[in-house]
C-alpha atoms as one frame of an Amber mdcrd trajectory, in Angstrom:
protein
 206.528   9.793   4.401 206.728   7.949   7.790 210.186   7.147   9.024 210.445
   3.894  11.064 213.645   2.853  12.001 214.765  -1.031  12.072 214.532  -3.176
  15.175 218.146  -3.943  14.992 217.829  -7.915  15.775 220.719  -9.015  18.203
 224.066 -10.034  16.518 224.638 -13.493  16.478 221.072 -14.494  15.811 220.620
 -17.537  13.732 218.686 -16.713  10.524 215.160 -17.760  10.842 214.215 -20.412
   7.936 211.817 -19.640   5.450 209.942 -21.159   2.498 208.194 -18.518   0.596
 206.977 -18.013  -3.235 209.724 -16.558  -5.534 207.391 -13.994  -7.428 209.623
 -14.027 -10.613 209.926 -17.670 -11.205 206.647 -18.906  -8.986 208.527 -21.618
  -7.463 209.128 -21.712  -3.542 212.623 -20.805  -2.230 214.111 -21.525   0.955
 216.830 -20.084   3.032 218.871 -23.128   2.342 218.565 -22.575  -1.415 219.393
 -18.809  -1.369 222.254 -18.770   1.390 225.834 -17.983  -0.210 228.789 -19.944
   0.844 230.526 -16.888   2.199 227.160 -15.040   3.578 223.876 -14.341   2.885
 222.094 -10.865   2.510 218.072 -10.812   3.510 216.383  -7.406   2.483 212.970
  -6.422   3.532 211.543  -4.611   0.851 208.560  -3.563  -1.361 207.454  -1.958
  -4.637 205.796   1.315  -3.539 208.111   2.833  -0.586 210.006   5.606  -1.560
 212.788   4.680   0.706 213.167   1.259  -1.554 212.782   3.146  -4.826 215.659
   5.469  -3.826 218.042   2.577  -3.114 216.966  -0.028  -5.890 219.686   0.608
  -8.308 222.477   0.395  -5.562 220.612  -3.135  -4.332 220.798  -4.549  -7.813
 224.319  -3.084  -8.288 225.432  -4.494  -4.699 223.913  -8.099  -5.717 225.900
  -8.046  -8.974 229.302  -6.943  -7.147 229.034  -9.701  -4.171 227.088 -12.795
  -5.751 230.335 -13.640  -7.234 232.125 -13.468  -4.282 229.995 -16.166  -2.700
 227.298 -14.023  -0.851 223.622 -15.117  -1.464 220.925 -12.256  -1.764 217.061
 -12.178  -1.407 214.657  -9.854  -1.266 211.343 -10.323   0.801 208.242  -8.401
   0.813 205.830  -8.858   3.605 203.370  -5.954   2.757 199.352  -6.392   3.222
 198.731  -6.370  -0.317 194.669  -6.285   0.295 195.499  -2.474   1.530 198.444
  -1.888  -0.554 197.788  -3.672  -4.050 200.857  -2.072  -5.417 202.851  -4.676
  -3.687 201.166  -7.690  -5.069 203.151 -10.753  -6.228 202.531  -9.811  -9.993
 203.719  -6.739  -9.603 206.591  -7.484  -7.587 207.689  -9.885 -10.413 207.372
  -6.640 -12.873 209.319  -4.668 -10.499 212.212  -7.252  -9.990 212.472  -7.442
 -13.927 212.367  -3.639 -14.304 215.016  -3.099 -11.630 217.479  -5.847 -12.858
 217.049  -8.042  -9.750 219.596 -10.701  -9.875 218.207 -12.464  -6.734 214.775
 -14.170  -5.666 212.123 -11.367  -4.712 209.772 -13.382  -2.395 206.438 -13.015
  -1.080 205.624 -13.353   2.446 201.955 -13.795   2.417 201.441 -14.423   6.242
 203.994 -12.063   7.371 205.358 -14.683   9.730 208.825 -14.391   8.062 208.889
 -10.492   8.711 208.193 -11.073  12.445 210.731 -13.949  12.835 213.274 -11.495
  11.331 211.609  -8.784  13.782 211.584  -6.591  10.538 210.094  -3.268  10.714
 210.791  -1.277   7.839 211.404  -1.066   3.977 214.186  -1.222   3.440 215.655
  -3.437   6.424 219.115  -5.226   5.750 220.575  -8.242   7.540 223.862  -9.851
   6.663 224.542 -13.275   7.958 227.947 -15.412   8.093 228.524 -18.561   6.450
 227.170 -20.368   9.530 223.802 -17.883   9.145 224.522 -15.859  12.124 223.564
 -12.551  11.967 226.574 -10.176  11.608 225.130  -6.788  10.449 221.796  -5.462
  10.344 220.811  -2.014   9.607 221.152   0.682   6.996 222.278   0.599   3.116
 223.889   3.868   3.925 223.270   7.545   4.841 221.366   8.606   2.000 217.511
   8.962   2.091 215.181  10.541  -0.410 215.602  14.276  -0.391 218.843  14.378
   1.867 221.238  14.949  -1.225 223.616  12.429  -0.420 224.641   9.686  -2.833
 223.455   6.139  -2.394 226.723   4.209  -2.007 225.620   1.460  -0.048 228.938
   2.279   2.019 227.753   0.635   5.372 226.463  -2.555   3.975 229.607  -2.742
   1.699 231.787  -2.223   4.441 230.276  -4.907   6.438 230.260  -7.354   3.363
 234.082  -6.709   2.879 234.963  -6.958   6.388 233.024 -10.240   6.395 234.555
 -11.730   3.151 238.220 -10.900   4.901 237.593 -12.286   7.946 238.165  -9.017
   9.791 235.821  -7.518  12.645 232.615  -5.936  11.778 231.869  -2.003  12.586
 230.661  -2.081  16.161 228.328   1.060  15.400 225.627  -0.053  13.287 222.924
   2.246  12.614 219.639   1.266  11.801 217.754   1.547   8.421 215.056   4.186
   8.189 212.066   3.831   5.845 208.349   3.101   5.491 207.021   0.924   8.200
 205.986  -2.687   7.077 202.244  -2.638   6.153 200.964  -5.284   8.690 197.790
  -6.828   8.245 194.585  -6.058  10.493 194.031  -9.342  12.614
């Protein structure tokens, strides 16, 4: 498993807009459609990555816990499906249903959205406030496949709880680690 760290987009960055295909509903969704009144979590994931498979149950639970608190959630896959066919949109739909995603799972066919967010790995997590300014980016928690630590979502949950309570977010934000985004050869 290659271990790629997230790029840590500067805090305060305005969330880049997008309009992408929701693989579950076959409709296009925009940032405006999915944003929450209190904040928005944008996750770059894919089907085949062992790091994503490791955290899938927790991200499904996290969304279930925070959607009711006014936090919008969306997952985006930007992988090259020609070289990684297991990440194709019809399989994304199957995976979203299997993993009980309560949020849209969007396909970034051009990879422009991943580039706009400076996404580097799967999973890569971003939390934006109600004004769509970046307040947290980095890891879900310290658990990785094989390290024996439980998947709790502690880092992202702390950031969400601070945002909802109007408290300062943690100064130390650790990058996520996962598989690199599978970029197309141009």
